Coordinates of N, CA and C in Angstrom, one line a residue:
M1 N 135.3 73.0 -16.1 CA 134.2 73.4 -15.3 C 133.3 72.2 -14.9
P2 N 133.0 72.0 -13.6 CA 132.2 70.9 -13.2 C 130.9 70.8 -13.9
S3 N 130.5 69.5 -14.2 CA 129.3 69.3 -15.0 C 128.0 69.9 -14.4
D4 N 128.0 70.1 -13.0 CA 126.8 70.6 -12.4 C 126.7 72.1 -12.4
I5 N 127.7 72.8 -13.1 CA 127.6 74.2 -13.2 C 127.0 74.6 -14.6
A6 N 126.0 75.4 -14.5 CA 125.3 75.9 -15.8 C 126.0 77.1 -16.3
V7 N 126.3 78.1 -15.4 CA 126.9 79.4 -15.9 C 128.0 79.8 -14.8
E8 N 129.0 80.3 -15.4 CA 130.1 80.8 -14.4 C 130.5 82.2 -14.9
F9 N 130.6 83.1 -13.9 CA 131.2 84.5 -14.1 C 132.6 84.5 -13.6
R10 N 133.5 84.9 -14.4 CA 134.9 84.9 -14.0 C 135.5 86.4 -14.2
D11 N 135.6 87.1 -13.1 CA 136.2 88.4 -13.1 C 135.5 89.3 -14.1
V12 N 134.2 89.3 -14.1 CA 133.5 90.0 -15.1 C 133.2 91.5 -14.7
T13 N 133.6 92.4 -15.6 CA 133.3 93.8 -15.5 C 132.7 94.3 -16.8
L14 N 131.7 95.1 -16.8 CA 131.1 95.7 -18.0 C 131.1 97.2 -17.8
S15 N 131.8 97.9 -18.6 CA 131.9 99.4 -18.5 C 131.2 100.1 -19.7
R16 N 130.7 101.2 -19.5 CA 130.1 102.1 -20.6 C 130.7 103.5 -20.3
N17 N 131.3 104.1 -21.4 CA 131.9 105.4 -21.2 C 132.8 105.5 -20.0
H18 N 133.7 104.4 -19.8 CA 134.7 104.3 -18.7 C 134.0 104.2 -17.3
R19 N 132.7 104.0 -17.3 CA 132.1 103.8 -16.0 C 131.6 102.4 -15.9
P20 N 132.0 101.7 -14.8 CA 131.5 100.3 -14.7 C 130.0 100.2 -14.4
L21 N 129.3 99.4 -15.1 CA 127.9 99.1 -14.8 C 127.8 97.9 -13.8
V22 N 128.7 97.0 -14.1 CA 128.9 95.9 -13.1 C 130.4 95.6 -13.0
S23 N 130.9 95.2 -11.8 CA 132.3 95.0 -11.7 C 132.7 93.8 -10.8
N24 N 133.7 93.1 -11.2 CA 134.3 92.1 -10.4 C 133.3 91.0 -10.0
L25 N 132.6 90.5 -11.0 CA 131.6 89.5 -10.7 C 132.3 88.1 -10.8
N26 N 132.2 87.4 -9.7 CA 132.8 86.0 -9.7 C 131.8 85.1 -8.9
F27 N 131.1 84.3 -9.7 CA 130.1 83.4 -9.1 C 129.7 82.3 -10.1
T28 N 129.1 81.3 -9.6 CA 128.6 80.2 -10.4 C 127.1 80.0 -10.2
I29 N 126.4 79.5 -11.2 CA 125.0 79.2 -11.1 C 124.9 77.7 -11.4
R30 N 124.4 77.0 -10.4 CA 124.3 75.5 -10.5 C 123.1 75.1 -11.3
Q31 N 123.3 73.9 -11.9 CA 122.2 73.4 -12.7 C 121.0 73.1 -11.8
G32 N 119.8 73.5 -12.2 CA 118.6 73.2 -11.5 C 118.3 74.1 -10.4
E33 N 119.1 75.1 -10.1 CA 118.8 76.0 -9.0 C 118.0 77.3 -9.5
A34 N 117.3 77.9 -8.6 CA 116.7 79.2 -8.9 C 117.5 80.3 -8.2
L35 N 118.3 81.0 -9.0 CA 119.1 82.1 -8.4 C 118.4 83.4 -8.6
I36 N 118.1 84.1 -7.5 CA 117.3 85.3 -7.6 C 118.3 86.5 -7.5
L37 N 118.4 87.3 -8.5 CA 119.2 88.5 -8.4 C 118.3 89.7 -7.9
L38 N 118.6 90.1 -6.7 CA 117.8 91.1 -5.9 C 118.6 92.4 -5.9
G39 N 117.9 93.5 -6.0 CA 118.6 94.8 -5.9 C 117.6 95.9 -6.2
R40 N 118.1 97.1 -5.8 CA 117.3 98.3 -6.2 C 117.5 98.6 -7.7
S41 N 116.7 99.5 -8.2 CA 116.8 100.0 -9.6 C 118.3 100.5 -9.7
G42 N 118.9 100.1 -10.8 CA 120.2 100.6 -11.1 C 121.4 99.9 -10.4
S43 N 121.0 98.8 -9.7 CA 122.1 98.1 -9.0 C 122.9 97.2 -9.9
G44 N 122.4 96.9 -11.1 CA 123.2 96.0 -12.0 C 122.6 94.6 -12.2
K45 N 121.5 94.4 -11.6 CA 120.9 93.0 -11.7 C 120.5 92.6 -13.1
T46 N 119.8 93.5 -13.8 CA 119.4 93.1 -15.2 C 120.6 93.0 -16.1
T47 N 121.6 94.0 -15.9 CA 122.8 93.9 -16.7 C 123.5 92.6 -16.5
T48 N 123.6 92.2 -15.3 CA 124.2 90.9 -15.0 C 123.6 89.7 -15.7
M49 N 122.2 89.7 -15.7 CA 121.5 88.7 -16.4 C 121.7 88.7 -17.9
K50 N 121.7 89.9 -18.4 CA 121.9 90.0 -19.9 C 123.3 89.6 -20.4
L51 N 124.2 89.5 -19.5 CA 125.6 89.0 -19.8 C 125.5 87.5 -20.1
I52 N 124.5 86.8 -19.6 CA 124.4 85.4 -19.7 C 124.0 85.0 -21.2
N53 N 123.0 85.8 -21.7 CA 122.5 85.4 -23.1 C 123.2 86.4 -24.1
R54 N 124.2 87.0 -23.7 CA 125.1 87.8 -24.6 C 124.4 89.0 -25.2
L55 N 123.3 89.5 -24.5 CA 122.8 90.8 -24.9 C 123.8 91.9 -24.6
F56 N 124.7 91.6 -23.6 CA 125.8 92.4 -23.3 C 127.1 91.5 -23.3
T57 N 128.2 92.0 -23.6 CA 129.5 91.3 -23.6 C 130.4 91.9 -22.6
P58 N 131.1 91.2 -21.8 CA 132.0 91.8 -20.8 C 133.1 92.6 -21.4
T59 N 133.4 93.7 -20.7 CA 134.6 94.5 -21.1 C 135.8 93.8 -20.6
Q60 N 135.7 93.2 -19.4 CA 136.8 92.3 -18.9 C 136.2 91.0 -18.4
G61 N 137.1 90.0 -18.3 CA 136.7 88.7 -17.8 C 135.8 88.0 -18.8
E62 N 135.2 86.9 -18.3 CA 134.3 86.1 -19.3 C 133.2 85.4 -18.5
V63 N 132.1 85.2 -19.3 CA 131.0 84.4 -18.8 C 131.0 83.1 -19.5
L64 N 130.9 82.0 -18.8 CA 130.9 80.7 -19.4 C 129.5 80.1 -19.3
F65 N 129.1 79.6 -20.4 CA 127.8 78.9 -20.5 C 128.1 77.5 -21.0
E66 N 127.7 76.5 -20.2 CA 128.0 75.1 -20.5 C 129.5 74.9 -20.7
G67 N 130.3 75.6 -19.9 CA 131.7 75.4 -20.0 C 132.5 76.2 -21.1
M68 N 131.7 77.0 -21.9 CA 132.3 77.7 -23.0 C 132.0 79.2 -22.9
S69 N 133.0 80.1 -23.2 CA 132.8 81.5 -23.1 C 131.7 81.9 -24.0
T70 N 130.8 82.8 -23.6 CA 129.7 83.2 -24.4 C 130.1 83.9 -25.7
T71 N 131.3 84.4 -25.7 CA 131.9 85.0 -26.9 C 132.3 84.0 -28.0
Q72 N 132.4 82.7 -27.5 CA 132.7 81.7 -28.5 C 131.5 81.0 -29.1
W73 N 130.4 81.3 -28.4 CA 129.1 80.7 -28.9 C 128.6 81.4 -30.1
N74 N 127.9 80.7 -31.0 CA 127.1 81.4 -32.0 C 125.9 82.0 -31.2
E75 N 125.7 83.3 -31.4 CA 124.7 84.0 -30.6 C 123.3 83.4 -30.7
I76 N 122.9 83.0 -31.9 CA 121.6 82.4 -32.1 C 121.4 81.1 -31.4
K77 N 122.5 80.3 -31.5 CA 122.5 79.0 -30.8 C 122.4 79.2 -29.3
L78 N 123.2 80.1 -28.8 CA 123.3 80.4 -27.4 C 121.9 80.8 -26.9
R79 N 121.2 81.7 -27.6 CA 119.9 82.2 -27.1 C 118.8 81.2 -27.3
R80 N 119.0 80.3 -28.2 CA 117.9 79.2 -28.3 C 118.1 78.2 -27.1
K81 N 119.2 78.2 -26.4 CA 119.4 77.4 -25.3 C 118.9 78.0 -24.0
I82 N 118.5 79.3 -24.1 CA 118.2 80.1 -23.0 C 116.8 80.7 -23.2
G83 N 115.8 80.3 -22.4 CA 114.5 80.9 -22.4 C 114.6 82.3 -21.7
Y84 N 113.8 83.2 -22.2 CA 113.9 84.6 -21.8 C 112.5 85.2 -21.6
V85 N 112.2 85.6 -20.3 CA 110.8 86.1 -20.0 C 111.0 87.5 -19.4
I86 N 110.3 88.5 -20.0 CA 110.4 89.9 -19.5 C 109.0 90.3 -19.0
Q87 N 109.0 91.5 -18.4 CA 107.8 92.0 -17.8 C 106.7 92.2 -18.8
E88 N 107.1 92.8 -20.0 CA 106.0 93.1 -21.0 C 105.7 91.9 -21.8
T89 N 106.2 90.7 -21.5 CA 106.0 89.4 -22.2 C 106.6 89.4 -23.6
G90 N 106.5 90.5 -24.4 CA 107.1 90.5 -25.7 C 106.3 89.6 -26.7
L91 N 105.1 89.3 -26.4 CA 104.3 88.5 -27.3 C 104.0 89.2 -28.6
F92 N 104.0 88.5 -29.8 CA 103.7 89.1 -31.0 C 102.1 89.3 -31.1
P93 N 101.7 90.5 -31.2 CA 100.2 90.8 -31.2 C 99.4 90.1 -32.3
H94 N 100.0 90.0 -33.5 CA 99.3 89.4 -34.6 C 99.4 87.9 -34.7
F95 N 100.1 87.3 -33.7 CA 100.2 85.8 -33.7 C 99.2 85.3 -32.6
T96 N 98.6 84.1 -32.9 CA 97.8 83.5 -31.9 C 98.7 83.1 -30.7
V97 N 98.0 82.7 -29.6 CA 98.8 82.1 -28.5 C 99.6 80.9 -28.9
E98 N 98.9 80.0 -29.6 CA 99.6 78.8 -30.1 C 100.8 79.1 -30.9
R99 N 100.7 80.1 -31.8 CA 101.8 80.5 -32.7 C 102.9 81.2 -31.9
N100 N 102.6 82.0 -30.9 CA 103.6 82.6 -30.0 C 104.4 81.6 -29.3
V101 N 103.7 80.6 -28.7 CA 104.3 79.5 -27.9 C 105.2 78.7 -28.8
G102 N 104.8 78.4 -30.0 CA 105.5 77.6 -31.0 C 106.6 78.2 -31.8
L103 N 106.9 79.5 -31.5 CA 107.8 80.3 -32.3 C 109.2 79.7 -32.4
V104 N 109.8 79.4 -31.3 CA 111.2 78.9 -31.3 C 111.3 77.5 -31.9
P105 N 110.4 76.6 -31.6 CA 110.4 75.3 -32.3 C 110.2 75.4 -33.8
S106 N 109.4 76.4 -34.2 CA 109.2 76.5 -35.7 C 110.5 77.0 -36.3
L107 N 111.2 77.9 -35.6 CA 112.5 78.4 -36.1 C 113.6 77.3 -36.1
E108 N 113.4 76.3 -35.2 CA 114.3 75.1 -35.1 C 113.9 74.1 -36.1
G109 N 112.9 74.3 -36.9 CA 112.5 73.4 -38.0 C 111.7 72.2 -37.5
W110 N 111.0 72.3 -36.4 CA 110.1 71.2 -35.9 C 108.9 71.1 -36.9
K111 N 108.4 69.9 -37.0 CA 107.2 69.7 -37.9 C 106.0 70.3 -37.2
P112 N 105.0 70.8 -38.1 CA 103.8 71.5 -37.5 C 103.1 70.7 -36.5
K113 N 102.9 69.4 -36.7 CA 102.2 68.6 -35.7 C 102.9 68.5 -34.3
Q114 N 104.3 68.4 -34.4 CA 105.1 68.5 -33.2 C 104.9 69.8 -32.4
I115 N 104.9 70.9 -33.2 CA 104.8 72.2 -32.6 C 103.5 72.4 -31.9
K116 N 102.4 71.9 -32.6 CA 101.1 72.0 -32.0 C 101.0 71.2 -30.7
T117 N 101.5 70.0 -30.7 CA 101.5 69.1 -29.5 C 102.2 69.8 -28.4
R118 N 103.4 70.3 -28.7 CA 104.2 71.0 -27.7 C 103.5 72.2 -27.1
A119 N 102.9 73.0 -28.0 CA 102.2 74.2 -27.5 C 101.1 73.9 -26.6
Y120 N 100.3 72.9 -27.0 CA 99.2 72.5 -26.2 C 99.6 71.9 -24.8
E121 N 100.7 71.1 -24.9 CA 101.2 70.5 -23.6 C 101.7 71.6 -22.7
L122 N 102.4 72.7 -23.2 CA 102.9 73.8 -22.4 C 101.8 74.7 -21.8
L123 N 100.8 74.9 -22.7 CA 99.7 75.7 -22.2 C 99.0 75.0 -21.0
Q124 N 98.8 73.7 -21.1 CA 98.3 72.9 -20.0 C 99.1 73.1 -18.8
L125 N 100.5 73.0 -19.0 CA 101.4 73.0 -17.9 C 101.4 74.4 -17.1
V126 N 101.2 75.5 -17.8 CA 101.1 76.8 -17.2 C 99.7 77.2 -16.8
G127 N 98.8 76.2 -16.8 CA 97.4 76.5 -16.3 C 96.5 77.2 -17.3
L128 N 96.7 77.1 -18.6 CA 95.8 77.7 -19.6 C 95.3 76.5 -20.4
N129 N 94.0 76.3 -20.4 CA 93.3 75.3 -21.2 C 93.5 75.6 -22.7
P130 N 94.3 74.7 -23.4 CA 94.6 75.0 -24.8 C 93.4 75.1 -25.7
D131 N 92.4 74.3 -25.4 CA 91.1 74.3 -26.2 C 90.5 75.7 -26.1
K132 N 90.7 76.4 -25.0 CA 90.1 77.7 -24.7 C 91.0 78.8 -25.2
F133 N 92.4 78.6 -25.0 CA 93.3 79.8 -25.2 C 94.2 79.7 -26.5
A134 N 94.4 78.5 -27.1 CA 95.3 78.4 -28.2 C 95.1 79.4 -29.3
Q135 N 93.8 79.6 -29.7 CA 93.5 80.4 -30.8 C 93.2 81.9 -30.5
R136 N 93.4 82.2 -29.2 CA 93.2 83.6 -28.9 C 94.5 84.5 -29.3
Y137 N 94.3 85.8 -29.3 CA 95.4 86.7 -29.5 C 95.7 87.4 -28.2
P138 N 97.0 87.9 -28.1 CA 97.4 88.6 -26.9 C 96.4 89.6 -26.3
H139 N 95.8 90.4 -27.2 CA 94.9 91.5 -26.7 C 93.7 90.9 -26.0
E140 N 93.4 89.6 -26.2 CA 92.3 89.0 -25.6 C 92.6 88.4 -24.2
L141 N 93.8 88.6 -23.8 CA 94.3 88.0 -22.5 C 94.4 89.0 -21.4
S142 N 94.3 88.6 -20.2 CA 94.6 89.4 -19.0 C 96.2 89.4 -18.8
G143 N 96.6 90.3 -18.0 CA 98.1 90.4 -17.7 C 98.7 89.1 -17.2
G144 N 98.0 88.5 -16.3 CA 98.5 87.2 -15.8 C 98.5 86.1 -16.8
Q145 N 97.5 86.1 -17.7 CA 97.4 85.1 -18.8 C 98.6 85.3 -19.8
K146 N 98.9 86.6 -20.1 CA 100.0 86.9 -21.0 C 101.3 86.4 -20.4
Q147 N 101.5 86.6 -19.1 CA 102.7 86.1 -18.5 C 102.8 84.6 -18.5
R148 N 101.7 83.9 -18.3 CA 101.7 82.5 -18.5 C 102.2 82.0 -19.9
V149 N 101.6 82.7 -20.9 CA 102.0 82.4 -22.3 C 103.5 82.7 -22.5
G150 N 104.0 83.8 -21.9 CA 105.4 84.2 -22.0 C 106.3 83.1 -21.4
V151 N 105.9 82.5 -20.3 CA 106.6 81.4 -19.6 C 106.6 80.2 -20.5
A152 N 105.4 79.9 -21.1 CA 105.2 78.7 -22.0 C 106.1 78.8 -23.2
R153 N 106.2 80.0 -23.8 CA 107.0 80.3 -24.9 C 108.5 80.1 -24.6
A154 N 108.9 80.6 -23.4 CA 110.3 80.4 -23.0 C 110.7 79.0 -22.8
L155 N 109.7 78.1 -22.5 CA 110.0 76.7 -22.2 C 109.9 75.8 -23.5
A156 N 109.4 76.4 -24.6 CA 108.9 75.6 -25.7 C 110.0 74.7 -26.3
A157 N 111.2 75.2 -26.5 CA 112.2 74.3 -27.1 C 113.0 73.6 -26.0
D158 N 112.5 73.6 -24.8 CA 113.1 72.9 -23.7 C 114.5 73.3 -23.4
P159 N 114.7 74.7 -23.2 CA 116.1 75.2 -22.9 C 116.5 74.8 -21.5
P160 N 117.8 74.6 -21.3 CA 118.2 74.2 -20.0 C 118.2 75.4 -19.0
V161 N 118.3 76.6 -19.5 CA 118.3 77.8 -18.6 C 117.2 78.8 -19.0
L162 N 116.6 79.3 -17.9 CA 115.6 80.4 -18.1 C 116.0 81.7 -17.4
L163 N 115.9 82.8 -18.2 CA 116.2 84.1 -17.6 C 114.9 84.8 -17.5
M164 N 114.6 85.4 -16.3 CA 113.3 86.1 -16.1 C 113.6 87.4 -15.5
D165 N 113.2 88.5 -16.2 CA 113.5 89.9 -15.8 C 112.2 90.5 -15.2
E166 N 112.0 90.5 -13.9 CA 110.8 91.0 -13.2 C 109.5 90.7 -14.0
P167 N 109.3 89.4 -14.3 CA 108.2 89.0 -15.2 C 106.8 89.3 -14.5
F168 N 106.7 89.3 -13.2 CA 105.4 89.4 -12.6 C 105.2 90.8 -11.9
G169 N 106.2 91.7 -12.2 CA 106.2 93.0 -11.6 C 105.0 93.9 -11.8
A170 N 104.4 93.8 -13.0 CA 103.2 94.7 -13.4 C 101.9 94.1 -12.9
L171 N 101.9 93.0 -12.3 CA 100.6 92.3 -12.0 C 100.1 92.7 -10.6
D172 N 98.7 92.5 -10.5 CA 98.2 92.8 -9.1 C 98.7 91.8 -8.1
P173 N 98.7 92.1 -6.8 CA 99.3 91.3 -5.8 C 98.8 89.8 -5.8
I174 N 97.5 89.6 -6.0 CA 96.9 88.3 -5.9 C 97.4 87.4 -7.1
T175 N 97.3 88.0 -8.3 CA 97.7 87.3 -9.5 C 99.2 87.0 -9.4
R176 N 99.9 88.0 -8.9 CA 101.4 87.8 -8.7 C 101.8 86.7 -7.8
L177 N 101.1 86.6 -6.7 CA 101.4 85.5 -5.7 C 101.1 84.2 -6.3
E178 N 99.9 84.1 -7.0 CA 99.5 82.8 -7.7 C 100.6 82.4 -8.7
L179 N 101.0 83.4 -9.5 CA 102.0 83.0 -10.5 C 103.4 82.6 -9.9
Q180 N 103.8 83.3 -8.8 CA 105.0 82.9 -8.1 C 104.9 81.5 -7.7
Q181 N 103.8 81.1 -7.0 CA 103.7 79.8 -6.5 C 103.6 78.7 -7.6
E182 N 102.9 79.1 -8.7 CA 102.8 78.2 -9.9 C 104.2 78.0 -10.5
F183 N 104.9 79.1 -10.6 CA 106.3 79.1 -11.2 C 107.2 78.2 -10.4
K184 N 107.2 78.4 -9.1 CA 108.0 77.6 -8.2 C 107.8 76.1 -8.4
R185 N 106.5 75.8 -8.4 CA 106.1 74.4 -8.7 C 106.7 73.9 -10.0
L186 N 106.5 74.7 -11.0 CA 107.0 74.3 -12.4 C 108.5 74.2 -12.4
Q187 N 109.2 75.1 -11.8 CA 110.7 75.1 -11.8 C 111.2 73.8 -11.1
Q188 N 110.6 73.4 -10.0 CA 111.0 72.2 -9.3 C 110.6 71.0 -10.1
E189 N 109.5 71.0 -10.7 CA 109.0 69.8 -11.5 C 109.9 69.6 -12.7
L190 N 110.3 70.7 -13.4 CA 111.0 70.6 -14.6 C 112.6 70.6 -14.4
G191 N 113.0 71.0 -13.2 CA 114.4 71.0 -12.9 C 115.2 72.0 -13.7
K192 N 114.6 73.1 -14.2 CA 115.3 74.1 -15.0 C 116.2 75.0 -14.1
T193 N 117.3 75.4 -14.7 CA 118.1 76.5 -14.0 C 117.5 77.8 -14.3
V194 N 117.2 78.6 -13.3 CA 116.5 79.8 -13.5 C 117.3 81.0 -12.8
V195 N 117.4 82.1 -13.6 CA 118.0 83.3 -13.0 C 116.9 84.3 -13.1
F196 N 116.5 84.8 -12.0 CA 115.3 85.6 -11.9 C 115.6 87.0 -11.2
V197 N 115.3 88.1 -11.9 CA 115.6 89.4 -11.4 C 114.4 90.0 -10.8
T198 N 114.6 90.6 -9.6 CA 113.5 91.3 -8.9 C 114.1 92.3 -7.9
H199 N 113.2 93.3 -7.6 CA 113.6 94.2 -6.5 C 112.7 94.0 -5.3
D200 N 112.0 92.9 -5.3 CA 111.0 92.6 -4.3 C 111.5 91.4 -3.4
I201 N 111.9 91.8 -2.1 CA 112.5 90.8 -1.2 C 111.5 89.6 -0.9
Q202 N 110.2 89.9 -0.9 CA 109.2 88.9 -0.6 C 109.2 87.9 -1.8
E203 N 109.2 88.4 -3.0 CA 109.3 87.5 -4.2 C 110.6 86.6 -4.1
A204 N 111.7 87.3 -3.8 CA 112.9 86.5 -3.7 C 112.8 85.4 -2.7
F205 N 112.2 85.6 -1.6 CA 112.1 84.6 -0.5 C 111.1 83.4 -1.0
V206 N 110.1 83.8 -1.8 CA 109.2 82.7 -2.3 C 109.9 81.8 -3.2
L207 N 110.8 82.4 -4.1 CA 111.3 81.6 -5.3 C 112.7 81.1 -5.2
A208 N 113.5 81.6 -4.3 CA 115.0 81.4 -4.4 C 115.4 80.1 -3.8
S209 N 116.4 79.4 -4.5 CA 117.3 78.5 -3.9 C 118.4 79.3 -3.3
R210 N 118.9 80.3 -4.0 CA 119.9 81.2 -3.4 C 119.5 82.7 -3.9
I211 N 119.9 83.6 -3.1 CA 119.7 85.0 -3.4 C 121.1 85.7 -3.6
G212 N 121.2 86.4 -4.8 CA 122.4 87.2 -5.0 C 122.0 88.7 -4.9
L213 N 122.5 89.4 -4.0 CA 122.1 90.8 -3.8 C 123.1 91.7 -4.5
M214 N 122.6 92.5 -5.4 CA 123.4 93.5 -6.2 C 123.3 94.8 -5.5
H215 N 124.4 95.5 -5.5 CA 124.5 96.9 -5.0 C 125.6 97.6 -5.6
G216 N 125.3 98.7 -6.3 CA 126.4 99.5 -6.9 C 127.2 98.7 -8.0
G217 N 126.5 97.8 -8.7 CA 127.1 97.1 -9.7 C 128.0 95.9 -9.2
E218 N 127.9 95.6 -7.9 CA 128.7 94.5 -7.4 C 127.7 93.5 -6.7
L219 N 128.2 92.2 -6.7 CA 127.4 91.2 -6.0 C 127.9 91.2 -4.6
V220 N 127.1 91.7 -3.6 CA 127.6 91.9 -2.3 C 127.2 90.8 -1.3
V221 N 126.2 90.0 -1.6 CA 125.8 88.9 -0.8 C 125.3 87.8 -1.8
L222 N 125.7 86.5 -1.5 CA 125.3 85.4 -2.3 C 125.1 84.2 -1.3
G223 N 123.9 83.7 -1.2 CA 123.7 82.6 -0.3 C 122.2 82.2 -0.2
S224 N 121.9 81.2 0.6 CA 120.6 80.7 0.7 C 119.7 81.8 1.5
T225 N 118.4 81.6 1.5 CA 117.5 82.5 2.2 C 117.9 82.6 3.7
E226 N 118.3 81.5 4.2 CA 118.7 81.4 5.6 C 120.0 82.2 5.8
E227 N 120.9 82.1 4.9 CA 122.2 82.9 5.0 C 121.9 84.4 4.8
F228 N 121.0 84.7 3.9 CA 120.6 86.1 3.7 C 120.0 86.7 4.9
L229 N 119.2 85.9 5.6 CA 118.6 86.4 6.9 C 119.6 86.8 7.9
H230 N 120.8 86.2 7.9 CA 121.8 86.4 8.9 C 122.9 87.4 8.4
S231 N 122.8 87.9 7.1 CA 123.8 88.8 6.6 C 123.8 90.1 7.3
Q232 N 125.0 90.6 7.6 CA 125.1 91.9 8.3 C 125.4 93.0 7.3
H233 N 125.4 92.7 6.0 CA 125.7 93.8 5.0 C 124.6 94.8 5.1
P234 N 124.9 96.1 5.1 CA 123.9 97.1 5.3 C 122.8 97.1 4.2
E235 N 123.1 96.7 3.0 CA 122.0 96.6 1.9 C 121.1 95.4 2.2
A236 N 121.7 94.3 2.7 CA 120.8 93.2 3.0 C 119.9 93.5 4.2
Q237 N 120.5 94.3 5.2 CA 119.7 94.7 6.3 C 118.5 95.6 5.9
A238 N 118.8 96.5 4.9 CA 117.7 97.4 4.4 C 116.6 96.6 3.7
F239 N 117.0 95.6 3.0 CA 115.9 94.7 2.4 C 115.2 93.9 3.4
L240 N 115.9 93.4 4.4 CA 115.2 92.6 5.5 C 114.3 93.5 6.3
Q241 N 114.6 94.8 6.4 CA 113.7 95.7 7.0 C 112.3 95.8 6.3
C242 N 112.4 95.8 4.9 CA 111.2 95.7 4.1 C 110.4 94.5 4.3
L243 N 111.1 93.4 4.5 CA 110.4 92.1 4.7 C 109.7 92.1 6.0
K244 N 110.3 92.7 7.1 CA 109.6 92.9 8.3 C 108.3 93.7 8.2
T245 N 108.4 94.8 7.4 CA 107.3 95.7 7.1 C 106.1 94.9 6.5
Y246 N 106.5 94.1 5.5 CA 105.5 93.2 4.8 C 104.8 92.4 5.9
E247 N 105.5 91.8 6.7 CA 105.0 90.8 7.7 C 104.1 91.5 8.7
L248 N 104.4 92.8 9.0 CA 103.5 93.5 10.0 C 102.2 94.0 9.4
Q249 N 102.1 94.0 8.0 CA 100.9 94.5 7.4 C 99.8 93.5 7.5

């Protein structure tokens, strides 16, 4: 596998009770790109993403991470190489912000001083003043602040790949746009490979290097935003109609 490929799907199908949730997935994710998996509810986008960190295992075919099948990886080692951000943030309520951010480094055996330095550095990076926020608890934060802490935690051990499952979906439109722009800046600055799941075409266009459109468990379109704009696939056309509606508002 070429060294600039972070993840590769080879003939991947995942079935439950003889019904495919996703099927015939063949694509690669390049290092440093932001691949947006776009689709309606139930289209298979989150399932596809969870095949990368082995929360799901293919029924057929294989997913390669850094050139090796995910089934050959030690699950814990694999997941520590992959940051994971979800909509509910998954922060531990009884941990301070600093301790939440430093969780994976502490599991990796970093020294306390190193962990503190890293946590403060990342809070600064995601726009939260560590002197103000490090000792707070999740219940003392707004939704947008929790998401920033979730991103900081996912970056803490410097994983090469980040998976993000509709992380900004529950936020108000203004906070959401601020975080999208902030995240785009971060992703470009840090050069992380990002796989980002959304059902929002506008969000996809803000963040994407490439868009992968899921429909009925299959990847039906994969290309740049420019290529997506010219796609004649009916599902792409349906999403582009939504984009036009946004623009008219």
